[in-house]
Backbone as JSON, one array per atom type, in Angstrom:
{
  "sequence": "MTSTRLPGKVLKLVNGKSLLAYHIERLQQTGFSIAIATTTNHTDDPLVDFAKEYHLNYYRGSEDDVLSRFYHTAKQFKYDIIVRVTSDCPLIDPHLIRNSVNKYIKLDNPNLYMSNVIARTFARGFDFEIFSYQSLKDAFENATEASDLEHVTPYIRKNIQGKTNFHDVVQSSDHSHLRLTVDTEPDFELIKQLIENHNAAELAYTEIEEILLKNPQLAAINEHIEQKKV",
  "N": [[32.5, 64.55, 6.79], [34.5, 66.47, 5.58], [37.06, 66.21, 7.12], [40.22, 67.09, 7.99], [42.72, 65.59, 7.91], [42.12, 63.14, 6.69], [39.76, 63.17, 4.55], [36.73, 62.56, 3.81], [36.42, 59.79, 5.29], [34.95, 58.17, 7.02], [33.15, 56.97, 5.12], [35.2, 55.26, 3.43], [35.72, 52.05, 2.46], [36.1, 48.7, 3.2], [36.4, 45.65, 1.93], [34.17, 45.95, 0.72], [32.26, 47.24, 2.65], [31.46, 50.29, 4.17], [33.36, 52.03, 7.01], [31.86, 53.53, 8.62], [29.2, 52.04, 8.1], [30.58, 49.76, 9.45], [30.84, 50.6, 11.88], [28.26, 51.59, 12.63], [26.87, 49.08, 12.65], [27.97, 47.57, 14.69], [27.14, 49.25, 16.82], [24.52, 49.02, 17.13], [24.1, 46.65, 18.02], [23.68, 47.36, 20.85], [20.94, 47.75, 21.07], [20.41, 49.83, 21.68], [18.87, 53.03, 20.66], [19.87, 55.41, 17.73], [21.74, 58.23, 16.77], [22.5, 59.77, 14.47], [24.35, 62.79, 14.09], [24.93, 65.5, 12.55], [26.52, 67.75, 9.6], [25.01, 71.07, 8.32], [26.12, 71.23, 5.81], [26.24, 70.66, 2.3], [27.89, 68.57, 1.72], [27.81, 66.71, 3.74], [25.82, 65.47, 2.87], [25.56, 62.08, 2.07], [26.26, 61.44, 4.48], [23.42, 61.78, 5.61], [21.85, 59.82, 3.89], [22.76, 57.7, 4.35], [21.87, 57.54, 7.31], [19.39, 57.22, 6.56], [19.19, 55.07, 4.89], [19.98, 53.44, 6.99], [17.55, 53.49, 8.33], [18.38, 54.96, 10.4], [17.61, 57.63, 13.3], [18.69, 61.39, 12.38], [19.85, 64.27, 12.64], [20.29, 68.16, 11.76], [23.02, 70.48, 12.04], [25.49, 72.96, 12.68], [28.48, 73.23, 11.84], [30.72, 73.8, 13.13], [29.65, 74.09, 15.87], [29.5, 71.8, 17.58], [28.1, 71.12, 20.14], [25.4, 72.09, 20.29], [24.47, 70.96, 17.97], [24.57, 68.45, 19.4], [22.65, 68.73, 21.38], [20.22, 69.19, 20.25], [19.8, 67.22, 18.95], [19.35, 65.35, 20.73], [16.97, 66.38, 22.26], [15.61, 66.76, 19.81], [14.69, 63.82, 19.62], [14.07, 63.28, 22.16], [15.53, 62.11, 24.15], [16.61, 60.81, 27.04], [19.16, 60.18, 28.47], [22.63, 60.29, 27.01], [24.58, 58.57, 25.23], [27.74, 59.36, 23.98], [29.49, 58.82, 20.87], [32.1, 58.68, 18.68], [32.42, 58.84, 15.05], [34.36, 57.79, 13.7], [35.65, 55.57, 14.64], [35.39, 52.5, 13.87], [35.47, 49.97, 15.37], [34.09, 50.26, 17.46], [33.21, 49.11, 20.88], [30.28, 46.91, 21.51], [29.1, 45.68, 23.83], [30.5, 46.7, 25.89], [29.73, 49.08, 25.85], [26.8, 48.76, 26.26], [27.07, 47.6, 28.93], [27.99, 49.49, 30.56], [26.49, 51.17, 30.39], [24.26, 50.06, 31.37], [25.04, 49.89, 33.87], [24.91, 53.18, 34.67], [22.75, 53.66, 34.58], [21.77, 52.11, 36.98], [22.51, 53.54, 38.86], [21.35, 55.73, 38.9], [21.5, 59.02, 38.76], [21.55, 61.94, 37.63], [23.79, 63.7, 37.62], [25.64, 62.67, 36.8], [28.44, 61.64, 35.14], [30.15, 59.13, 33.12], [32.86, 57.55, 31.43], [35.15, 56.27, 29.57], [37.43, 57.81, 28.69], [38.66, 59.58, 30.04], [40.45, 58.54, 32.44], [42.36, 56.56, 30.79], [42.58, 53.46, 29.63], [41.77, 51.56, 27.96], [42.11, 50.87, 24.03], [42.92, 53.63, 22.49], [39.94, 53.98, 20.27], [37.76, 52.93, 21.42], [36.53, 54.59, 22.54], [33.74, 56.19, 24.67], [30.97, 58.09, 25.9], [29.09, 59.07, 28.63], [26.56, 60.56, 29.57], [23.73, 63.0, 31.48], [20.7, 64.18, 29.48], [20.06, 66.17, 31.15], [22.41, 67.25, 31.62], [23.49, 67.88, 29.57], [22.09, 69.74, 28.64], [22.6, 71.55, 30.33], [25.18, 72.27, 29.5], [24.31, 73.18, 26.99], [23.72, 75.7, 27.43], [25.39, 77.29, 28.96], [28.21, 77.11, 28.07], [30.48, 79.07, 26.59], [32.92, 79.32, 25.54], [34.94, 78.42, 22.67], [36.35, 76.19, 22.21], [34.64, 74.44, 23.6], [32.35, 74.56, 22.69], [32.76, 73.12, 20.3], [33.54, 70.37, 21.11], [31.93, 69.23, 22.65], [31.8, 68.07, 25.31], [33.73, 69.22, 27.23], [32.8, 71.07, 28.62], [31.02, 70.01, 30.54], [33.0, 67.91, 31.8], [34.76, 70.11, 32.71], [33.4, 70.61, 35.1], [32.35, 73.17, 36.17], [29.88, 74.36, 37.27], [30.17, 72.74, 39.57], [28.67, 70.38, 39.91], [28.61, 67.72, 38.95], [29.54, 64.44, 39.08], [32.0, 62.35, 39.05], [32.57, 59.42, 36.77], [34.61, 56.39, 36.39], [35.37, 54.32, 33.58], [37.52, 51.68, 33.49], [39.79, 49.44, 33.08], [41.58, 46.39, 33.59], [44.0, 46.2, 32.77], [46.39, 48.11, 31.05], [46.0, 49.43, 27.96], [46.17, 51.91, 26.9], [47.85, 52.9, 24.96], [47.45, 51.79, 22.43], [45.96, 52.39, 19.07], [42.99, 52.52, 17.55], [41.22, 54.47, 16.37], [40.4, 56.22, 13.63], [42.18, 58.25, 11.54], [43.91, 58.86, 9.89], [45.55, 58.1, 6.83], [47.59, 55.55, 7.64], [45.95, 54.5, 9.94], [43.62, 54.06, 9.24], [44.69, 51.71, 7.09], [45.32, 50.07, 9.07], [43.03, 49.12, 10.38], [41.97, 48.28, 8.05], [43.21, 46.24, 7.76], [43.13, 44.81, 10.11], [40.19, 43.94, 9.96], [39.81, 42.63, 7.76], [42.13, 40.5, 7.81], [41.93, 39.55, 10.3], [39.23, 39.02, 11.12], [38.19, 41.23, 12.81], [35.66, 42.61, 12.69], [33.91, 41.15, 14.05], [34.72, 40.91, 16.45], [35.26, 40.98, 20.21], [36.42, 43.77, 22.28], [38.33, 43.03, 23.83], [39.81, 40.88, 22.58], [40.28, 42.1, 20.01], [42.33, 43.58, 20.87], [43.92, 41.94, 22.17], [45.09, 40.84, 20.07], [46.58, 42.93, 18.44], [48.24, 43.33, 20.49], [49.78, 40.8, 20.69], [50.83, 40.65, 17.98], [52.96, 42.89, 17.21], [53.76, 43.74, 14.95], [51.31, 45.12, 13.74], [50.55, 46.78, 15.74], [52.82, 48.75, 15.34], [51.89, 49.85, 12.77], [50.06, 52.31, 13.13], [51.25, 53.82, 15.44], [53.03, 55.8, 15.37], [51.03, 58.14, 14.66], [50.09, 61.23, 16.17], [47.35, 61.58, 18.03], [45.26, 64.45, 17.7], [44.92, 67.18, 19.24], [42.64, 68.47, 21.93]],
  "CA": [[33.05, 64.23, 5.49], [35.2, 67.07, 5.45], [38.17, 65.54, 8.26], [41.17, 67.96, 7.31], [43.72, 64.62, 7.83], [41.48, 62.08, 5.58], [38.76, 63.19, 4.12], [35.85, 61.42, 3.7], [37.11, 58.71, 6.26], [34.26, 57.32, 7.98], [33.01, 55.9, 4.2], [35.88, 54.53, 2.85], [35.34, 50.91, 2.2], [36.82, 47.86, 3.73], [35.77, 44.53, 2.42], [32.77, 46.5, 0.1], [31.59, 47.92, 3.22], [32.15, 51.83, 4.84], [33.8, 51.88, 8.19], [30.74, 54.04, 9.01], [28.51, 50.61, 8.16], [30.82, 48.61, 10.75], [30.82, 51.14, 13.17], [26.82, 51.4, 13.12], [26.23, 47.85, 12.85], [28.45, 47.19, 16.1], [26.28, 49.94, 17.81], [23.09, 48.43, 16.74], [23.99, 45.23, 18.64], [23.3, 47.66, 21.9], [19.77, 47.89, 21.41], [19.8, 51.72, 21.8], [18.67, 53.82, 19.35], [21.15, 55.26, 17.15], [21.24, 59.05, 16.01], [23.84, 60.74, 13.32], [24.45, 64.1, 14.54], [25.99, 65.85, 11.3], [26.15, 69.38, 9.58], [24.0, 71.1, 7.14], [27.23, 71.0, 4.64], [26.19, 69.4, 1.82], [29.25, 67.65, 1.77], [27.09, 65.66, 4.54], [24.71, 64.73, 2.49], [26.06, 60.93, 1.56], [25.96, 60.77, 5.68], [21.98, 61.74, 5.69], [21.62, 58.93, 2.76], [23.36, 56.62, 5.18], [20.97, 57.11, 7.99], [17.76, 57.11, 5.71], [19.13, 53.68, 4.49], [20.0, 52.28, 8.52], [16.67, 54.12, 9.22], [18.33, 55.56, 12.36], [17.42, 59.19, 13.68], [19.45, 62.5, 12.4], [19.98, 65.96, 12.93], [21.85, 68.49, 10.99], [23.42, 71.63, 12.24], [26.55, 74.04, 12.72], [29.64, 72.36, 11.6], [31.64, 74.19, 14.48], [28.59, 74.31, 17.29], [29.06, 70.37, 17.48], [27.61, 70.71, 21.22], [24.55, 72.74, 20.06], [24.17, 69.44, 17.22], [24.04, 67.05, 20.09], [21.76, 68.75, 22.25], [18.88, 69.37, 19.43], [19.06, 65.81, 18.59], [19.04, 64.8, 22.02], [15.81, 66.83, 22.46], [14.42, 66.3, 18.84], [14.35, 62.4, 19.76], [13.33, 62.6, 23.72], [16.77, 60.83, 24.85], [17.2, 60.97, 28.26], [20.73, 59.48, 28.3], [23.39, 60.08, 25.75], [26.19, 57.91, 24.71], [28.44, 60.22, 22.63], [30.6, 58.17, 20.27], [32.82, 59.45, 17.69], [32.22, 57.83, 13.69], [35.98, 57.37, 13.23], [35.8, 54.15, 15.63], [34.7, 51.46, 13.51], [35.48, 48.9, 15.94], [33.39, 50.24, 18.8], [32.51, 47.81, 21.59], [28.93, 47.16, 22.17], [29.21, 44.95, 24.88], [31.57, 47.57, 26.52], [28.98, 50.39, 25.99], [25.63, 48.29, 27.28], [27.44, 46.9, 30.47], [28.27, 50.75, 30.81], [24.71, 51.7, 30.0], [23.43, 49.55, 32.37], [25.78, 50.85, 35.48], [24.72, 54.56, 34.74], [21.46, 53.59, 34.74], [21.82, 51.73, 38.11], [23.17, 54.52, 39.67], [20.49, 56.98, 39.2], [22.58, 59.97, 38.87], [21.43, 62.91, 36.67], [24.68, 64.74, 37.32], [26.7, 61.5, 36.6], [29.59, 61.47, 33.68], [30.72, 57.85, 33.02], [33.47, 57.66, 30.62], [36.58, 55.8, 29.91], [38.13, 58.48, 27.85], [39.79, 60.38, 31.29], [41.02, 57.71, 32.67], [42.47, 56.0, 29.33], [43.16, 52.04, 30.14], [41.51, 50.8, 27.09], [42.92, 51.29, 22.91], [41.98, 54.52, 21.47], [38.68, 53.42, 19.23], [36.78, 52.4, 22.06], [36.08, 55.37, 23.53], [32.31, 56.37, 24.95], [31.07, 59.0, 27.4], [27.75, 58.67, 29.04], [25.61, 61.84, 30.61], [22.4, 63.0, 31.03], [20.16, 65.03, 28.8], [20.3, 67.17, 31.93], [23.99, 67.74, 31.58], [23.76, 68.2, 28.05], [21.04, 71.38, 28.6], [23.3, 72.85, 31.66], [26.76, 72.69, 28.73], [24.25, 73.93, 26.26], [22.78, 76.78, 27.82], [25.65, 77.83, 29.63], [29.25, 77.06, 27.35], [30.39, 79.82, 25.71], [34.15, 78.95, 24.32], [35.45, 77.88, 21.09], [36.59, 74.4, 22.6], [33.51, 73.88, 24.52], [31.19, 74.02, 21.96], [33.41, 72.06, 19.07], [34.01, 69.34, 21.47], [30.66, 68.6, 23.33], [31.74, 67.5, 26.58], [34.52, 70.0, 28.0], [32.25, 72.38, 29.82], [30.8, 69.1, 31.59], [34.21, 67.48, 32.14], [35.59, 71.0, 33.8], [32.88, 70.56, 36.5], [32.11, 74.74, 36.39], [29.42, 74.86, 38.24], [30.26, 71.8, 40.61], [27.37, 69.63, 40.01], [28.9, 66.88, 38.1], [30.06, 63.46, 39.74], [32.58, 60.95, 37.5], [32.78, 57.77, 37.27], [35.79, 56.1, 35.32], [35.12, 53.05, 33.22], [38.41, 51.21, 32.98], [40.13, 47.66, 32.63], [42.86, 46.29, 35.08], [45.43, 46.5, 31.94], [46.17, 49.6, 30.31], [46.43, 48.78, 26.48], [45.93, 53.4, 26.29], [48.88, 52.86, 23.87], [47.15, 51.43, 20.96], [45.3, 52.7, 18.62], [42.28, 51.93, 16.59], [40.62, 55.33, 15.82], [40.63, 56.14, 12.46], [41.85, 59.92, 11.73], [45.09, 59.23, 9.01], [45.45, 56.91, 6.16], [47.89, 54.35, 8.44], [44.83, 53.89, 10.98], [43.15, 53.08, 7.82], [45.33, 50.64, 6.88], [45.65, 48.85, 10.32], [41.66, 48.87, 10.58], [41.69, 47.13, 7.36], [44.16, 45.02, 7.94], [42.53, 43.65, 10.95], [39.3, 43.41, 9.44], [40.11, 41.57, 6.6], [42.65, 39.23, 7.95], [41.98, 38.84, 11.59], [37.89, 39.6, 11.32], [37.79, 42.11, 13.75], [34.4, 43.24, 13.07], [33.07, 40.31, 14.51], [35.52, 40.38, 17.91], [34.99, 42.08, 21.49], [37.61, 44.55, 22.34], [39.49, 42.35, 24.26], [40.24, 39.86, 21.64], [40.93, 43.2, 19.06], [43.29, 44.32, 22.07], [44.94, 40.79, 22.35], [45.85, 40.66, 18.54], [47.5, 44.14, 18.55], [49.72, 43.06, 21.82], [50.52, 39.74, 19.87], [51.57, 41.06, 16.38], [53.52, 44.31, 17.3], [54.37, 44.7, 13.45], [50.41, 45.76, 12.94], [50.09, 48.12, 16.47], [53.11, 49.49, 14.82], [51.74, 50.47, 11.31], [50.28, 53.61, 12.95], [51.98, 54.11, 16.51], [53.68, 56.95, 15.2], [50.3, 59.38, 15.08], [49.48, 61.57, 17.28], [46.04, 62.38, 18.32], [44.82, 65.86, 17.84], [44.51, 68.21, 20.56], [41.25, 69.44, 21.88]],
  "C": [[34.27, 65.37, 5.45], [36.6, 67.15, 6.68], [39.54, 65.85, 7.15], [42.35, 66.29, 7.34], [43.58, 63.75, 6.91], [40.19, 62.44, 5.15], [37.8, 62.63, 3.6], [35.82, 59.92, 4.42], [35.85, 57.66, 6.3], [32.99, 56.78, 6.36], [33.8, 55.49, 3.54], [35.7, 53.26, 3.61], [36.48, 50.19, 2.45], [36.27, 46.4, 3.59], [34.16, 44.98, 1.57], [31.98, 47.12, 1.16], [32.15, 49.07, 3.91], [32.65, 51.69, 6.18], [32.71, 52.51, 8.97], [29.2, 52.77, 9.15], [28.75, 49.59, 9.45], [30.73, 49.07, 12.14], [29.22, 51.15, 13.71], [26.29, 50.02, 13.25], [26.8, 47.25, 14.19], [27.44, 47.88, 17.37], [24.8, 49.54, 17.92], [23.19, 47.15, 17.97], [23.56, 45.97, 20.59], [22.08, 47.85, 22.2], [19.33, 49.21, 21.61], [19.24, 52.27, 20.76], [19.69, 55.14, 19.03], [20.7, 56.82, 16.54], [22.41, 59.88, 15.56], [23.83, 62.13, 13.91], [25.25, 64.69, 13.2], [25.44, 67.59, 10.85], [25.12, 69.4, 8.5], [24.78, 71.2, 5.75], [26.36, 70.17, 3.39], [27.17, 68.59, 0.99], [28.88, 66.68, 2.69], [26.25, 65.27, 4.05], [24.94, 62.7, 2.08], [25.73, 60.52, 3.32], [23.97, 60.26, 5.97], [21.27, 60.71, 5.04], [22.02, 58.04, 3.74], [22.4, 56.5, 6.17], [19.74, 57.03, 7.36], [17.97, 55.37, 5.44], [19.38, 52.54, 5.36], [18.96, 52.72, 8.69], [17.13, 54.18, 10.42], [18.19, 57.29, 11.79], [18.33, 59.94, 12.96], [18.77, 63.24, 12.3], [20.84, 66.44, 12.32], [21.62, 70.11, 11.3], [24.6, 72.0, 12.12], [27.08, 72.76, 12.85], [30.6, 72.67, 12.63], [30.7, 73.93, 15.97], [28.35, 72.49, 17.18], [28.12, 69.89, 19.21], [26.08, 71.19, 20.97], [23.61, 71.41, 19.1], [23.47, 68.62, 17.93], [22.59, 67.27, 21.19], [20.2, 69.12, 21.45], [18.78, 68.16, 19.24], [19.05, 64.96, 19.81], [17.39, 65.14, 22.38], [14.95, 67.02, 21.19], [13.98, 64.85, 19.03], [14.19, 62.38, 21.1], [14.63, 62.11, 23.73], [17.35, 61.91, 26.21], [18.93, 60.7, 29.01], [21.22, 59.76, 26.87], [24.62, 59.28, 25.83], [26.61, 58.57, 23.79], [29.73, 59.27, 22.41], [30.87, 58.74, 19.04], [32.85, 58.18, 16.0], [33.66, 57.37, 13.29], [36.41, 56.29, 14.11], [34.71, 53.08, 15.0], [34.52, 50.18, 13.96], [34.97, 48.85, 17.4], [33.04, 48.68, 19.56], [30.99, 47.91, 21.5], [29.05, 46.72, 22.74], [29.24, 45.93, 26.19], [30.3, 48.5, 26.73], [27.6, 49.89, 26.85], [26.16, 48.23, 28.2], [27.5, 48.48, 31.02], [26.98, 51.67, 31.39], [24.08, 51.28, 31.43], [23.72, 49.77, 34.04], [25.4, 51.94, 35.69], [23.5, 54.24, 35.07], [20.87, 53.15, 36.33], [21.64, 52.65, 39.51], [22.37, 56.14, 39.93], [20.75, 58.23, 39.58], [22.25, 61.02, 37.91], [23.08, 63.37, 36.53], [25.92, 63.75, 37.15], [27.84, 61.5, 35.19], [30.19, 60.19, 33.74], [31.82, 57.95, 31.64], [34.84, 56.78, 30.51], [37.33, 56.27, 28.94], [38.93, 59.7, 29.11], [40.59, 59.81, 31.97], [41.62, 56.6, 31.97], [43.11, 54.46, 29.91], [42.7, 51.19, 28.55], [41.9, 51.69, 25.05], [41.98, 52.76, 22.62], [41.1, 54.02, 20.55], [37.88, 52.83, 19.91], [36.28, 53.43, 22.91], [34.16, 56.17, 23.53], [32.4, 57.21, 26.03], [29.5, 59.34, 27.36], [27.51, 60.05, 30.15], [24.26, 62.13, 30.36], [21.96, 64.26, 30.25], [20.33, 66.34, 29.55], [21.72, 67.75, 32.07], [23.9, 68.45, 30.62], [23.18, 69.39, 28.0], [21.78, 71.95, 29.16], [24.39, 73.5, 30.19], [26.02, 73.59, 27.53], [24.04, 75.25, 26.29], [23.98, 77.63, 28.7], [27.6, 78.05, 28.98], [29.39, 78.28, 26.82], [31.95, 79.79, 24.89], [34.4, 78.05, 23.31], [35.35, 76.26, 21.1], [35.12, 73.67, 23.14], [32.5, 73.15, 23.58], [31.51, 73.11, 20.3], [33.3, 70.93, 19.52], [32.66, 68.58, 22.54], [30.74, 68.52, 25.04], [32.92, 68.46, 27.57], [34.12, 70.54, 28.91], [31.63, 71.25, 30.96], [31.78, 68.73, 32.42], [34.53, 68.76, 33.27], [34.71, 71.59, 34.9], [32.24, 72.38, 36.83], [31.43, 74.67, 37.35], [29.43, 73.74, 39.57], [29.27, 70.96, 41.14], [27.58, 68.1, 39.21], [29.94, 65.5, 38.7], [30.61, 62.59, 38.63], [32.79, 59.71, 37.87], [33.58, 56.95, 35.99], [35.67, 54.88, 34.69], [36.58, 52.67, 32.89], [38.64, 50.01, 33.19], [41.43, 47.56, 33.42], [44.2, 46.22, 34.16], [45.84, 47.77, 31.19], [47.0, 49.26, 29.15], [45.8, 50.72, 26.18], [46.63, 53.24, 25.17], [48.7, 52.6, 22.43], [45.82, 51.68, 20.42], [44.45, 52.64, 17.2], [41.32, 53.0, 16.08], [41.03, 55.47, 14.3], [40.92, 57.93, 11.67], [43.06, 60.33, 10.16], [44.94, 57.78, 8.07], [46.57, 55.64, 6.89], [46.98, 54.02, 9.36], [43.58, 53.31, 10.24], [43.63, 51.96, 7.69], [45.46, 49.36, 8.22], [43.91, 48.21, 10.35], [41.24, 48.1, 9.43], [42.3, 46.14, 7.24], [43.45, 43.96, 9.07], [40.84, 43.3, 10.49], [39.3, 42.47, 8.85], [41.01, 40.25, 7.12], [42.45, 38.58, 9.42], [40.25, 39.03, 11.82], [37.57, 40.2, 12.47], [36.45, 42.53, 13.79], [33.49, 42.45, 13.81], [33.3, 39.95, 16.3], [34.89, 41.38, 18.91], [36.36, 42.42, 21.36], [38.85, 43.91, 22.86], [39.95, 41.36, 23.49], [40.96, 41.04, 20.55], [42.41, 43.57, 19.74], [44.68, 43.09, 21.65], [45.79, 40.71, 20.57], [46.75, 41.39, 18.23], [48.72, 43.52, 19.42], [50.24, 41.69, 21.12], [51.04, 39.71, 18.41], [51.65, 42.72, 16.69], [53.67, 45.16, 15.86], [52.81, 45.3, 12.89], [50.06, 46.73, 13.98], [51.08, 48.93, 15.75], [53.1, 50.46, 13.22], [51.08, 52.1, 11.71], [50.64, 54.04, 14.51], [52.39, 55.22, 16.52], [52.61, 58.34, 15.13], [49.86, 59.55, 16.05], [48.08, 61.77, 16.8], [45.96, 63.8, 18.11], [44.06, 66.34, 19.05], [43.29, 68.97, 20.84], [41.56, 70.95, 22.67]]
}
């Protein structure tokens, strides 16, 4: 709720529904358990209320040590496999995530890190990372740098212990220049138009990307926004 560029962004409304509601309702289509890992700050009380309303698991922890929040969330709810997504991606694609998790399970490797965020081909806003509780526990016990604690997975991706195996989820066309995450007012305006005018909340990632490719004036709304650096 204390986003520096767009405070309260995840509860901003489109058609009477919060961005977080769109995000969660799409994730619920995966059939997986969902947990909100939020902070102990009173400003995040509305997120706990939201979790209760949607019957979601939730954990409250440090604002700065997000890694510890993820670890304690996974430990409390006994998650063996973690899919990390961020709540500023209201049009996250459930089928893309479900198919990737199914592949992750088949590969049966607790040292595997699977994601679409290292080799980027999908629009930013469909981001996910999949890793084991074992990898998360290793990061929690050994990470010390502030950036590793704040961003959850850098320690895993740096592969300091040399055990991590990487699997990039990519598509044949590179649409990484498209932006569907909400960090600024122009980002919100694009999502608002996509949902209100193109029914994007009901569409797959391929259809949403196609809308932006066919309507460059939409993509132009937030093309000047730079992602905050990790």
